[in-house]
Amino acid sequence: MTRGILLAGNESALSAAAAAEAANRFELCAAAFIPNRFSNPAGEKPFPAPEPLIPLSWNPGSPVSARTLILAAENRLQHIHEAVLLCAPPAIRKAPEDLTSSDIEIMANDHIKGWFFLVKELSAVFRLQQKGTLALALSEHDGIGGKENKEHKEHKEKTEKPEGKEDLPDILGQAAAASFRAFAQSVLAVSHKEPFSIMGFSAPAGADNSAFASFIFKTLEEDPKKNSGKWHKFGRMGLFKR
């Protein structure tokens, strides 16, 4: 039986790489990618999903939209066998006093609340099916995630201009990434109680997104029960798991 794959996340280099990888691997794949709503985003421009992917709409700040997305995915795919959630929040480099209320609301709704609603709905579907795989993938920001990110940050400090927006910390993107990581770890902690598989993935800042996407799908093709409950790390200089 053909596997039904659902990709969900924000428009980013990681989402583009995952969409391209999925389009090459699967016949049935739906994608719900939310656009970058910040007026001055730091990151990739919006991208068109590959043609084989079925585009779906999702308003991450709405619990009703999360349910509607799952119903639409089930309708188009017949069954959701695997769901890959991709978190790569945009960097918002501002001083605290320069943050707008809109900045905060967008980051909270699009890059924090949405994951809770979507995981709730997917877990209910997989529990009813008594099978399935939920993958939570994070593209780390500078200052989060260990040695690789520290090295990447040091490289940036040596190569970037001494003045400008890059001198400011990523005041919102890092917080959203940290929230996703903490949530994913909590979900992994209860995986042994579920009839479906749950996996976590992360890559350091500056990692090759295409290689990371390939790593995610290769791991999903392995024994899902064996890998369930584990956090799988991708390194810029190689692959390793924990």
Short mmCIF file of N, CA and C in Angstrom, two decimals, residues 7-101:
data_model
loop_
_atom_site.label_atom_id
_atom_site.label_comp_id
_atom_site.label_asym_id
_atom_site.label_seq_id
_atom_site.Cartn_x
_atom_site.Cartn_y
_atom_site.Cartn_z
N LEU A 7 3.59 16.64 5.41
CA LEU A 7 4.62 17.56 5.86
C LEU A 7 3.95 18.83 6.36
N ALA A 8 4.40 19.35 7.47
CA ALA A 8 3.83 20.60 7.99
C ALA A 8 4.94 21.42 8.64
N GLY A 9 4.85 22.72 8.47
CA GLY A 9 5.85 23.60 9.07
C GLY A 9 5.79 24.98 8.45
N ASN A 10 6.82 25.76 8.71
CA ASN A 10 6.89 27.10 8.13
C ASN A 10 7.76 27.06 6.88
N GLU A 11 7.50 28.00 5.97
CA GLU A 11 8.32 28.10 4.77
C GLU A 11 9.76 28.42 5.18
N SER A 12 10.68 27.58 4.76
CA SER A 12 12.08 27.72 5.13
C SER A 12 12.92 26.89 4.19
N ALA A 13 14.24 27.03 4.31
CA ALA A 13 15.13 26.19 3.51
C ALA A 13 14.95 24.72 3.86
N LEU A 14 14.69 24.43 5.15
CA LEU A 14 14.47 23.05 5.57
C LEU A 14 13.19 22.49 4.96
N SER A 15 12.11 23.26 4.98
CA SER A 15 10.86 22.79 4.39
C SER A 15 11.00 22.55 2.89
N ALA A 16 11.73 23.43 2.21
CA ALA A 16 11.95 23.26 0.78
C ALA A 16 12.72 21.97 0.51
N ALA A 17 13.74 21.71 1.32
CA ALA A 17 14.54 20.50 1.14
C ALA A 17 13.71 19.25 1.43
N ALA A 18 12.90 19.29 2.48
CA ALA A 18 12.06 18.15 2.83
C ALA A 18 11.01 17.89 1.76
N ALA A 19 10.45 18.96 1.20
CA ALA A 19 9.45 18.81 0.14
C ALA A 19 10.07 18.18 -1.10
N ALA A 20 11.26 18.62 -1.46
CA ALA A 20 11.94 18.05 -2.63
C ALA A 20 12.27 16.58 -2.41
N GLU A 21 12.73 16.25 -1.20
CA GLU A 21 13.08 14.87 -0.88
C GLU A 21 11.84 13.98 -0.89
N ALA A 22 10.75 14.47 -0.31
CA ALA A 22 9.51 13.69 -0.28
C ALA A 22 8.95 13.48 -1.67
N ALA A 23 9.04 14.51 -2.51
CA ALA A 23 8.53 14.40 -3.88
C ALA A 23 9.26 13.32 -4.67
N ASN A 24 10.52 13.12 -4.36
CA ASN A 24 11.32 12.10 -5.05
C ASN A 24 11.09 10.70 -4.51
N ARG A 25 10.58 10.61 -3.28
CA ARG A 25 10.46 9.31 -2.61
C ARG A 25 9.05 8.73 -2.61
N PHE A 26 8.03 9.60 -2.59
CA PHE A 26 6.68 9.10 -2.34
C PHE A 26 5.70 9.51 -3.43
N GLU A 27 4.69 8.67 -3.63
CA GLU A 27 3.65 8.98 -4.59
C GLU A 27 2.58 9.88 -3.98
N LEU A 28 2.30 9.69 -2.70
CA LEU A 28 1.27 10.47 -2.03
C LEU A 28 1.89 11.28 -0.90
N CYS A 29 1.92 12.58 -1.08
CA CYS A 29 2.50 13.45 -0.06
C CYS A 29 1.78 14.80 -0.08
N ALA A 30 1.32 15.22 1.08
CA ALA A 30 0.66 16.52 1.22
C ALA A 30 1.54 17.43 2.06
N ALA A 31 1.46 18.73 1.78
CA ALA A 31 2.30 19.69 2.49
C ALA A 31 1.48 20.90 2.91
N ALA A 32 1.66 21.28 4.17
CA ALA A 32 1.01 22.48 4.71
C ALA A 32 2.12 23.38 5.25
N PHE A 33 2.54 24.33 4.44
CA PHE A 33 3.63 25.23 4.82
C PHE A 33 3.07 26.65 5.00
N ILE A 34 3.31 27.23 6.16
CA ILE A 34 2.82 28.57 6.44
C ILE A 34 3.85 29.60 5.98
N PRO A 35 3.41 30.72 5.40
CA PRO A 35 4.35 31.73 4.92
C PRO A 35 4.97 32.52 6.07
N ASN A 36 6.08 33.17 5.78
CA ASN A 36 6.72 34.04 6.75
C ASN A 36 5.95 35.36 6.79
N ARG A 37 5.33 35.66 7.91
CA ARG A 37 4.46 36.84 8.01
C ARG A 37 5.16 38.06 8.57
N PHE A 38 6.45 37.94 8.88
CA PHE A 38 7.17 39.10 9.40
C PHE A 38 7.48 40.07 8.26
N SER A 39 7.35 41.35 8.57
CA SER A 39 7.53 42.36 7.54
C SER A 39 8.97 42.45 7.05
N ASN A 40 9.93 42.17 7.93
CA ASN A 40 11.33 42.20 7.54
C ASN A 40 11.99 40.88 7.94
N PRO A 41 11.65 39.80 7.25
CA PRO A 41 12.18 38.49 7.64
C PRO A 41 13.65 38.35 7.37
N ALA A 42 14.31 37.58 8.21
CA ALA A 42 15.71 37.22 7.98
C ALA A 42 15.74 35.75 7.64
N GLY A 43 15.93 35.41 6.39
CA GLY A 43 15.94 34.01 6.00
C GLY A 43 15.55 33.83 4.55
N GLU A 44 15.03 32.66 4.23
CA GLU A 44 14.74 32.31 2.86
C GLU A 44 13.43 32.96 2.38
N LYS A 45 13.37 33.20 1.07
CA LYS A 45 12.15 33.70 0.46
C LYS A 45 11.17 32.55 0.29
N PRO A 46 9.85 32.87 0.18
CA PRO A 46 8.86 31.80 -0.02
C PRO A 46 9.21 30.97 -1.25
N PHE A 47 8.85 29.72 -1.25
CA PHE A 47 9.18 28.83 -2.34
C PHE A 47 7.94 28.05 -2.75
N PRO A 48 7.86 27.65 -4.03
CA PRO A 48 6.75 26.82 -4.46
C PRO A 48 7.04 25.36 -4.13
N ALA A 49 6.03 24.66 -3.63
CA ALA A 49 6.20 23.23 -3.34
C ALA A 49 6.30 22.47 -4.65
N PRO A 50 7.09 21.40 -4.71
CA PRO A 50 7.17 20.58 -5.92
C PRO A 50 5.79 20.11 -6.35
N GLU A 51 5.58 19.98 -7.64
CA GLU A 51 4.26 19.66 -8.18
C GLU A 51 3.63 18.39 -7.61
N PRO A 52 4.38 17.31 -7.39
CA PRO A 52 3.72 16.09 -6.88
C PRO A 52 3.09 16.26 -5.51
N LEU A 53 3.52 17.27 -4.75
CA LEU A 53 2.97 17.45 -3.41
C LEU A 53 1.59 18.10 -3.47
N ILE A 54 0.71 17.64 -2.59
CA ILE A 54 -0.64 18.20 -2.50
C ILE A 54 -0.62 19.35 -1.51
N PRO A 55 -0.87 20.58 -1.95
CA PRO A 55 -0.83 21.72 -1.02
C PRO A 55 -2.10 21.78 -0.16
N LEU A 56 -1.90 21.98 1.14
CA LEU A 56 -3.02 22.11 2.08
C LEU A 56 -2.86 23.39 2.88
N SER A 57 -3.97 23.95 3.33
CA SER A 57 -3.95 25.19 4.11
C SER A 57 -3.91 24.88 5.60
N TRP A 58 -3.25 25.76 6.34
CA TRP A 58 -3.15 25.58 7.79
C TRP A 58 -2.92 26.92 8.45
N ASN A 59 -3.78 27.24 9.40
CA ASN A 59 -3.60 28.41 10.26
C ASN A 59 -3.14 27.89 11.61
N PRO A 60 -1.83 27.89 11.90
CA PRO A 60 -1.31 27.20 13.08
C PRO A 60 -1.83 27.71 14.41
N GLY A 61 -2.29 28.95 14.47
CA GLY A 61 -2.77 29.49 15.73
C GLY A 61 -4.18 29.05 16.08
N SER A 62 -4.82 28.27 15.22
CA SER A 62 -6.21 27.88 15.42
C SER A 62 -6.33 26.37 15.64
N PRO A 63 -6.94 25.93 16.76
CA PRO A 63 -7.15 24.49 16.98
C PRO A 63 -8.13 23.91 15.96
N VAL A 64 -9.09 24.73 15.51
CA VAL A 64 -10.04 24.27 14.50
C VAL A 64 -9.32 24.00 13.18
N SER A 65 -8.38 24.88 12.84
CA SER A 65 -7.63 24.71 11.61
C SER A 65 -6.77 23.45 11.65
N ALA A 66 -6.22 23.13 12.82
CA ALA A 66 -5.41 21.92 12.96
C ALA A 66 -6.26 20.69 12.65
N ARG A 67 -7.46 20.67 13.19
CA ARG A 67 -8.37 19.54 12.94
C ARG A 67 -8.77 19.49 11.48
N THR A 68 -9.05 20.65 10.89
CA THR A 68 -9.44 20.72 9.48
C THR A 68 -8.30 20.24 8.58
N LEU A 69 -7.07 20.59 8.94
CA LEU A 69 -5.91 20.15 8.17
C LEU A 69 -5.80 18.63 8.18
N ILE A 70 -5.97 18.01 9.33
CA ILE A 70 -5.86 16.56 9.43
C ILE A 70 -6.97 15.87 8.62
N LEU A 71 -8.17 16.40 8.69
CA LEU A 71 -9.27 15.84 7.91
C LEU A 71 -9.01 15.96 6.42
N ALA A 72 -8.47 17.12 6.00
CA ALA A 72 -8.15 17.33 4.58
C ALA A 72 -7.05 16.37 4.13
N ALA A 73 -6.05 16.17 4.99
CA ALA A 73 -4.96 15.27 4.65
C ALA A 73 -5.46 13.83 4.53
N GLU A 74 -6.32 13.42 5.45
CA GLU A 74 -6.88 12.07 5.39
C GLU A 74 -7.73 11.88 4.14
N ASN A 75 -8.44 12.92 3.76
CA ASN A 75 -9.28 12.86 2.57
C ASN A 75 -8.45 12.72 1.30
N ARG A 76 -7.36 13.47 1.24
CA ARG A 76 -6.52 13.46 0.02
C ARG A 76 -5.56 12.27 -0.02
N LEU A 77 -5.09 11.84 1.15
CA LEU A 77 -4.12 10.76 1.20
C LEU A 77 -4.74 9.40 1.49
N GLN A 78 -6.01 9.39 1.89
CA GLN A 78 -6.73 8.19 2.34
C GLN A 78 -6.33 7.81 3.76
N HIS A 79 -5.04 7.74 4.02
CA HIS A 79 -4.55 7.49 5.37
C HIS A 79 -3.26 8.29 5.57
N ILE A 80 -3.06 8.80 6.78
CA ILE A 80 -1.80 9.44 7.12
C ILE A 80 -0.92 8.38 7.78
N HIS A 81 0.08 7.94 7.08
CA HIS A 81 0.98 6.93 7.64
C HIS A 81 2.14 7.57 8.40
N GLU A 82 2.60 8.70 7.90
CA GLU A 82 3.70 9.41 8.54
C GLU A 82 3.46 10.91 8.48
N ALA A 83 3.75 11.60 9.56
CA ALA A 83 3.65 13.05 9.60
C ALA A 83 5.01 13.60 10.03
N VAL A 84 5.55 14.51 9.24
CA VAL A 84 6.85 15.11 9.53
C VAL A 84 6.64 16.60 9.79
N LEU A 85 6.87 17.02 11.03
CA LEU A 85 6.69 18.42 11.41
C LEU A 85 8.05 19.09 11.41
N LEU A 86 8.17 20.19 10.67
CA LEU A 86 9.45 20.84 10.42
C LEU A 86 9.49 22.23 11.05
N CYS A 87 10.33 22.40 12.03
CA CYS A 87 10.43 23.67 12.75
C CYS A 87 11.75 24.36 12.40
N ALA A 88 11.65 25.50 11.73
CA ALA A 88 12.82 26.32 11.41
C ALA A 88 12.38 27.78 11.48
N PRO A 89 12.10 28.27 12.68
CA PRO A 89 11.54 29.62 12.82
C PRO A 89 12.49 30.70 12.30
N PRO A 90 11.94 31.75 11.72
CA PRO A 90 12.79 32.84 11.22
C PRO A 90 13.48 33.58 12.34
N ALA A 91 14.64 34.11 12.06
CA ALA A 91 15.39 34.89 13.06
C ALA A 91 14.84 36.32 13.09
N ILE A 92 14.53 36.80 14.26
CA ILE A 92 14.05 38.18 14.44
C ILE A 92 15.09 38.91 15.29
N ARG A 93 15.92 39.67 14.65
CA ARG A 93 17.03 40.33 15.32
C ARG A 93 16.65 41.78 15.64
N LYS A 94 16.18 41.96 16.86
CA LYS A 94 15.76 43.28 17.32
C LYS A 94 16.12 43.44 18.79
N ALA A 95 16.25 44.68 19.20
CA ALA A 95 16.37 44.94 20.63
C ALA A 95 14.99 44.73 21.26
N PRO A 96 14.91 44.32 22.52
CA PRO A 96 13.60 44.06 23.14
C PRO A 96 12.62 45.22 22.99
N GLU A 97 13.12 46.46 23.14
CA GLU A 97 12.21 47.60 23.08
C GLU A 97 11.67 47.85 21.67
N ASP A 98 12.31 47.25 20.65
CA ASP A 98 11.88 47.44 19.28
C ASP A 98 10.89 46.37 18.81
N LEU A 99 10.64 45.37 19.63
CA LEU A 99 9.65 44.36 19.27
C LEU A 99 8.26 44.97 19.22
N THR A 100 7.48 44.56 18.22
CA THR A 100 6.10 45.02 18.14
C THR A 100 5.19 43.93 18.69
N SER A 101 3.97 44.32 19.04
CA SER A 101 2.99 43.33 19.50
C SER A 101 2.73 42.31 18.41
#
